Amino acid sequence: MSDLFSSAPDAGEAVKPLAERMRPTSLADVIGQEHLTAPAAPIGRMVAAGKLQSLVLWGPPGTGKTSLARLLANLVGLRFVAISAVTTNAKEMKAVFAEAEMHANTGKGTCLFVDEIHRLNKSQQDQFLGPMEAGHVTLVACTTEHVAYELNDALLSRAKVLKLAALGPEALTTIMQRVEARMDRTIPLDNEARQALIDGANGDARHMINQIEAVYDADPAEPLTIADLPSVLGVGMWRSDRDRDYHYDRVSAFQKSIRGSDPDAAL
């Protein structure tokens, strides 16, 4: 007779967001970053050698930075410890470094994943230098901000910076097809609405998968059209900021459009 908790693992998996369930489980599953993951590319070479260098993964949201970090630790046989720069403090970091040193003394390396590392101040970033130099931790840090402005030179000199690309339409289409295979169900959208989801993702796979999940949850009787999408997905927002990369990229594009006498692009 089954007990109350006999189906707990499956239930736990079911309540995870779809984007979390879709995380790649092998390097071959990583889409759109072949310039890093191919056999002759930096990550491909590290995995083949079985040795991970400290890395800073820099790129837009939803391009696979966190997934890559988890995969790399597993593929080269390191302990994986994750901290968030948003919530960590000196006490936690000291405990993580002490535990990593203890494991290093037994021959087990630690991959320390730091999400949003640009949120740490310069003094906090300096705390990684000693453990990295001693070989107690291999740092894999993620950031969406320009590394030259946000990270210490001393930290950058000890880590390889790898830039992830925003995912193009072809990569997002492949991910959409993988979602359908995972769910064993076609996404209830007509062709125009499917393309609108891809175009509106702006290179962010997580954003697109979250929208697909909302469509699945709506469970429409008929495939949704573009006109139906706002009632299911809400208002779309373009990615922007006031004084960082997105702002200056748009200013640059605007200026180039004017110089090129392209009024449509300028508008």
CSV table of C-alpha atoms in Angstrom, one decimal:
chain,number,residue,atom,x,y,z
A,1,MET,CA,0.0,0.0,0.0
A,2,SER,CA,1.4,3.4,-0.9
A,3,ASP,CA,2.1,5.9,1.8
A,4,LEU,CA,1.5,9.6,2.0
A,5,PHE,CA,4.9,10.5,0.6
A,6,SER,CA,5.4,7.8,-2.1
A,7,SER,CA,4.9,10.2,-4.9
A,8,ALA,CA,6.8,13.1,-3.3
A,9,PRO,CA,9.7,13.3,-5.8
A,10,ASP,CA,7.4,13.4,-8.8
A,11,ALA,CA,5.2,16.0,-7.1
A,12,GLY,CA,8.2,18.1,-6.3
A,13,GLU,CA,9.3,18.1,-9.9
A,14,ALA,CA,5.8,19.0,-11.1
A,15,VAL,CA,5.6,22.1,-9.0
A,16,LYS,CA,8.8,23.5,-10.3
A,17,PRO,CA,8.5,26.3,-12.9
A,18,LEU,CA,8.7,25.0,-16.5
A,19,ALA,CA,11.8,27.0,-17.1
A,20,GLU,CA,13.5,25.2,-14.2
A,21,ARG,CA,12.4,21.8,-15.5
A,22,MET,CA,13.8,22.7,-18.9
A,23,ARG,CA,17.4,23.4,-17.7
A,24,PRO,CA,19.9,21.4,-19.9
A,25,THR,CA,21.3,18.3,-18.4
A,26,SER,CA,24.3,18.0,-20.8
A,27,LEU,CA,26.5,20.3,-22.7
A,28,ALA,CA,24.9,19.2,-26.0
A,29,ASP,CA,21.5,20.5,-24.6
A,30,VAL,CA,22.9,24.1,-24.3
A,31,ILE,CA,21.4,26.0,-27.3
A,32,GLY,CA,22.7,29.1,-28.9
A,33,GLN,CA,26.2,29.3,-27.2
A,34,GLU,CA,28.1,27.0,-29.6
A,35,HIS,CA,30.9,29.6,-29.7
A,36,LEU,CA,31.6,28.6,-26.1
A,37,THR,CA,30.4,24.9,-25.9
A,38,ALA,CA,31.7,23.4,-29.2
A,39,PRO,CA,34.6,20.9,-28.8
A,40,ALA,CA,37.2,23.5,-29.9
A,41,ALA,CA,35.6,26.4,-27.9
A,42,PRO,CA,36.7,27.4,-24.4
A,43,ILE,CA,34.1,25.5,-22.4
A,44,GLY,CA,34.3,22.5,-24.7
A,45,ARG,CA,38.1,22.3,-24.2
A,46,MET,CA,37.8,22.6,-20.4
A,47,VAL,CA,35.2,19.8,-20.2
A,48,ALA,CA,37.3,17.6,-22.4
A,49,ALA,CA,40.4,18.2,-20.2
A,50,GLY,CA,38.3,17.6,-17.1
A,51,LYS,CA,39.6,20.8,-15.5
A,52,LEU,CA,37.5,24.0,-14.9
A,53,GLN,CA,39.1,27.4,-14.7
A,54,SER,CA,37.5,30.3,-12.8
A,55,LEU,CA,35.0,32.0,-15.1
A,56,VAL,CA,32.9,35.1,-15.3
A,57,LEU,CA,29.9,34.3,-17.5
A,58,TRP,CA,28.7,37.6,-18.9
A,59,GLY,CA,25.5,38.0,-21.0
A,60,PRO,CA,21.9,39.0,-21.1
A,61,PRO,CA,19.2,37.4,-19.0
A,62,GLY,CA,17.9,34.0,-20.1
A,63,THR,CA,20.9,32.9,-22.1
A,64,GLY,CA,21.9,30.0,-19.9
A,65,LYS,CA,24.5,31.4,-17.5
A,66,THR,CA,23.2,29.5,-14.4
A,67,SER,CA,22.6,26.3,-16.3
A,68,LEU,CA,26.1,26.4,-17.7
A,69,ALA,CA,27.6,26.9,-14.2
A,70,ARG,CA,25.7,23.9,-12.8
A,71,LEU,CA,26.6,21.7,-15.7
A,72,LEU,CA,30.3,22.5,-15.6
A,73,ALA,CA,30.6,21.6,-11.9
A,74,ASN,CA,29.0,18.3,-12.5
A,75,LEU,CA,30.9,17.5,-15.7
A,76,VAL,CA,34.3,18.0,-14.1
A,77,GLY,CA,33.4,16.4,-10.7
A,78,LEU,CA,33.4,19.4,-8.4
A,79,ARG,CA,31.2,20.2,-5.4
A,80,PHE,CA,28.7,22.8,-6.4
A,81,VAL,CA,28.0,25.6,-3.9
A,82,ALA,CA,25.8,28.5,-4.9
A,83,ILE,CA,25.4,31.9,-3.3
A,84,SER,CA,23.6,35.0,-4.4
A,85,ALA,CA,25.4,38.3,-4.4
A,86,VAL,CA,22.0,39.9,-3.5
A,87,THR,CA,21.6,38.1,-0.2
A,88,THR,CA,25.1,36.9,0.9
A,89,ASN,CA,27.1,38.5,3.7
A,90,ALA,CA,30.6,38.3,5.1
A,91,LYS,CA,29.6,35.5,7.6
A,92,GLU,CA,28.2,33.3,4.8
A,93,MET,CA,31.2,33.8,2.6
A,94,LYS,CA,33.6,33.1,5.4
A,95,ALA,CA,31.8,29.8,6.1
A,96,VAL,CA,31.8,28.8,2.4
A,97,PHE,CA,35.5,29.4,2.1
A,98,ALA,CA,36.3,27.5,5.3
A,99,GLU,CA,34.2,24.5,4.1
A,100,ALA,CA,35.8,24.6,0.6
A,101,GLU,CA,39.3,24.6,2.2
A,102,MET,CA,38.3,21.6,4.3
A,103,HIS,CA,37.1,19.7,1.2
A,104,ALA,CA,40.2,20.8,-0.7
A,105,ASN,CA,42.4,19.2,1.9
A,106,THR,CA,40.6,15.9,1.2
A,107,GLY,CA,41.2,16.3,-2.6
A,108,LYS,CA,37.7,17.5,-3.5
A,109,GLY,CA,37.5,20.8,-5.3
A,110,THR,CA,34.6,23.3,-5.0
A,111,CYS,CA,32.9,25.2,-7.8
A,112,LEU,CA,31.5,28.3,-6.2
A,113,PHE,CA,28.7,29.8,-8.2
A,114,VAL,CA,28.0,33.5,-7.5
A,115,ASP,CA,24.9,34.9,-9.2
A,116,GLU,CA,24.7,38.6,-10.0
A,117,ILE,CA,28.3,39.1,-8.8
A,118,HIS,CA,28.2,42.8,-9.9
A,119,ARG,CA,26.0,43.4,-6.8
A,120,LEU,CA,29.0,42.8,-4.6
A,121,ASN,CA,31.1,45.8,-3.7
A,122,LYS,CA,34.8,45.9,-4.4
A,123,SER,CA,35.7,44.9,-0.8
A,124,GLN,CA,33.5,41.8,-1.0
A,125,GLN,CA,34.9,40.9,-4.4
A,126,ASP,CA,38.4,41.0,-3.0
A,127,GLN,CA,37.5,38.2,-0.5
A,128,PHE,CA,37.4,35.7,-3.4
A,129,LEU,CA,41.1,36.3,-4.3
A,130,GLY,CA,42.7,34.3,-1.5
A,131,PRO,CA,40.6,31.1,-1.9
A,132,MET,CA,41.0,31.3,-5.6
A,133,GLU,CA,44.8,31.6,-5.4
A,134,ALA,CA,45.0,28.8,-2.9
A,135,GLY,CA,42.9,26.6,-5.2
A,136,HIS,CA,40.2,26.1,-2.6
A,137,VAL,CA,37.5,27.4,-4.9
A,138,THR,CA,36.9,27.6,-8.6
A,139,LEU,CA,34.8,30.7,-9.1
A,140,VAL,CA,32.0,30.7,-11.7
A,141,ALA,CA,30.3,34.1,-11.5
A,142,CYS,CA,27.4,35.4,-13.6
A,143,THR,CA,26.6,39.0,-14.5
A,144,THR,CA,24.4,40.9,-16.9
A,145,GLU,CA,26.5,44.1,-16.4
A,146,HIS,CA,29.6,45.1,-18.2
A,147,VAL,CA,32.5,43.3,-16.4
A,148,ALA,CA,35.0,46.1,-17.0
A,149,TYR,CA,32.9,48.6,-15.0
A,150,GLU,CA,31.5,46.3,-12.3
A,151,LEU,CA,34.3,43.8,-11.4
A,152,ASN,CA,37.7,44.3,-9.8
A,153,ASP,CA,40.7,44.1,-12.0
A,154,ALA,CA,42.3,41.7,-9.5
A,155,LEU,CA,39.4,39.4,-9.8
A,156,LEU,CA,39.3,39.6,-13.6
A,157,SER,CA,43.0,38.8,-13.8
A,158,ARG,CA,42.3,35.5,-12.1
A,159,ALA,CA,39.2,34.5,-14.1
A,160,LYS,CA,38.4,33.9,-17.8
A,161,VAL,CA,35.6,36.2,-19.1
A,162,LEU,CA,33.2,34.4,-21.4
A,163,LYS,CA,30.4,36.4,-23.2
A,164,LEU,CA,27.1,34.7,-23.8
A,165,ALA,CA,25.1,35.8,-26.8
A,166,ALA,CA,21.4,36.7,-26.8
A,167,LEU,CA,19.5,33.8,-28.3
A,168,GLY,CA,18.4,34.2,-31.9
A,169,PRO,CA,15.1,33.1,-33.4
A,170,GLU,CA,16.5,29.8,-34.6
A,171,ALA,CA,17.8,28.9,-31.0
A,172,LEU,CA,14.5,30.0,-29.5
A,173,THR,CA,12.5,27.9,-32.0
A,174,THR,CA,14.6,24.9,-31.0
A,175,ILE,CA,13.9,25.5,-27.3
A,176,MET,CA,10.2,25.9,-28.1
A,177,GLN,CA,10.2,22.5,-29.8
A,178,ARG,CA,12.0,20.9,-26.9
A,179,VAL,CA,9.4,22.3,-24.5
A,180,GLU,CA,6.7,20.7,-26.6
A,181,ALA,CA,8.6,17.4,-26.6
A,182,ARG,CA,9.0,17.6,-22.8
A,183,MET,CA,5.3,18.4,-22.3
A,184,ASP,CA,4.3,15.9,-25.0
A,185,ARG,CA,1.8,18.5,-26.2
A,186,THR,CA,1.8,21.1,-28.9
A,187,ILE,CA,1.7,24.7,-27.6
A,188,PRO,CA,-1.9,25.9,-28.3
A,189,LEU,CA,-0.9,28.9,-30.5
A,190,ASP,CA,-1.4,29.5,-34.2
A,191,ASN,CA,1.7,30.2,-36.3
A,192,GLU,CA,1.7,34.0,-36.0
A,193,ALA,CA,1.3,33.8,-32.2
A,194,ARG,CA,4.2,31.3,-32.0
A,195,GLN,CA,6.4,33.7,-33.9
A,196,ALA,CA,5.2,36.6,-31.8
A,197,LEU,CA,6.3,34.7,-28.6
A,198,ILE,CA,9.8,34.1,-30.2
A,199,ASP,CA,10.1,37.7,-31.4
A,200,GLY,CA,8.9,39.1,-28.1
A,201,ALA,CA,11.4,37.1,-26.0
A,202,ASN,CA,14.2,39.4,-27.1
A,203,GLY,CA,16.7,36.6,-26.9
A,204,ASP,CA,15.7,35.5,-23.4
A,205,ALA,CA,14.8,31.8,-23.3
A,206,ARG,CA,13.5,31.9,-19.7
A,207,HIS,CA,11.1,34.7,-20.5
A,208,MET,CA,9.8,32.7,-23.5
A,209,ILE,CA,9.4,29.5,-21.5
A,210,ASN,CA,7.5,31.4,-18.8
A,211,GLN,CA,5.1,32.7,-21.4
A,212,ILE,CA,4.7,29.2,-22.9
A,213,GLU,CA,3.8,27.9,-19.4
A,214,ALA,CA,1.2,30.7,-19.0
A,215,VAL,CA,-0.3,29.6,-22.4
A,216,TYR,CA,-0.4,25.9,-21.3
A,217,ASP,CA,-2.0,26.9,-18.0
A,218,ALA,CA,-4.7,28.9,-19.8
A,219,ASP,CA,-5.6,25.6,-21.7
A,220,PRO,CA,-7.6,27.3,-24.5
A,221,ALA,CA,-10.1,25.3,-26.4
A,222,GLU,CA,-8.7,26.6,-29.7
A,223,PRO,CA,-5.1,27.8,-30.6
A,224,LEU,CA,-4.5,31.4,-29.5
A,225,THR,CA,-4.0,34.1,-32.0
A,226,ILE,CA,-1.9,37.3,-31.6
A,227,ALA,CA,-5.0,39.2,-30.6
A,228,ASP,CA,-5.6,36.7,-27.8
A,229,LEU,CA,-2.1,36.9,-26.3
A,230,PRO,CA,-2.5,40.1,-24.2
A,231,SER,CA,-5.4,38.5,-22.3
A,232,VAL,CA,-3.2,35.5,-21.3
A,233,LEU,CA,0.3,37.1,-21.1
A,234,GLY,CA,-0.5,40.7,-19.9
A,235,VAL,CA,1.4,43.7,-21.2
A,236,GLY,CA,4.8,43.1,-22.9
A,237,MET,CA,7.7,45.1,-21.6
A,238,TRP,CA,10.9,45.8,-23.5
A,239,ARG,CA,14.2,45.5,-21.6
A,240,SER,CA,15.7,48.8,-20.7
A,241,ASP,CA,17.7,50.8,-18.0
A,242,ARG,CA,18.5,54.4,-17.3
A,243,ASP,CA,22.3,54.5,-17.5
A,244,ARG,CA,23.7,51.1,-18.4
A,245,ASP,CA,24.3,49.0,-21.5
A,246,TYR,CA,20.7,48.9,-22.8
A,247,HIS,CA,20.4,52.7,-22.6
A,248,TYR,CA,23.7,53.3,-24.5
A,249,ASP,CA,23.0,50.6,-27.0
A,250,ARG,CA,19.7,52.2,-27.9
A,251,VAL,CA,21.3,55.7,-28.1
A,252,SER,CA,24.0,54.3,-30.3
A,253,ALA,CA,21.5,52.6,-32.6
A,254,PHE,CA,19.4,55.9,-32.8
A,255,GLN,CA,22.5,57.9,-33.7
A,256,LYS,CA,23.5,55.4,-36.4
A,257,SER,CA,20.0,55.4,-37.9
A,258,ILE,CA,20.1,59.2,-38.2
A,259,ARG,CA,23.5,59.2,-39.7
A,260,GLY,CA,22.4,56.6,-42.2
A,261,SER,CA,19.4,58.7,-43.2
A,262,ASP,CA,17.0,55.9,-42.2
A,263,PRO,CA,13.9,57.6,-40.7
A,264,ASP,CA,12.1,54.3,-40.1
A,265,ALA,CA,14.9,52.9,-38.1
A,266,ALA,CA,15.3,56.2,-36.2
A,267,LEU,CA,11.6,56.2,-35.2
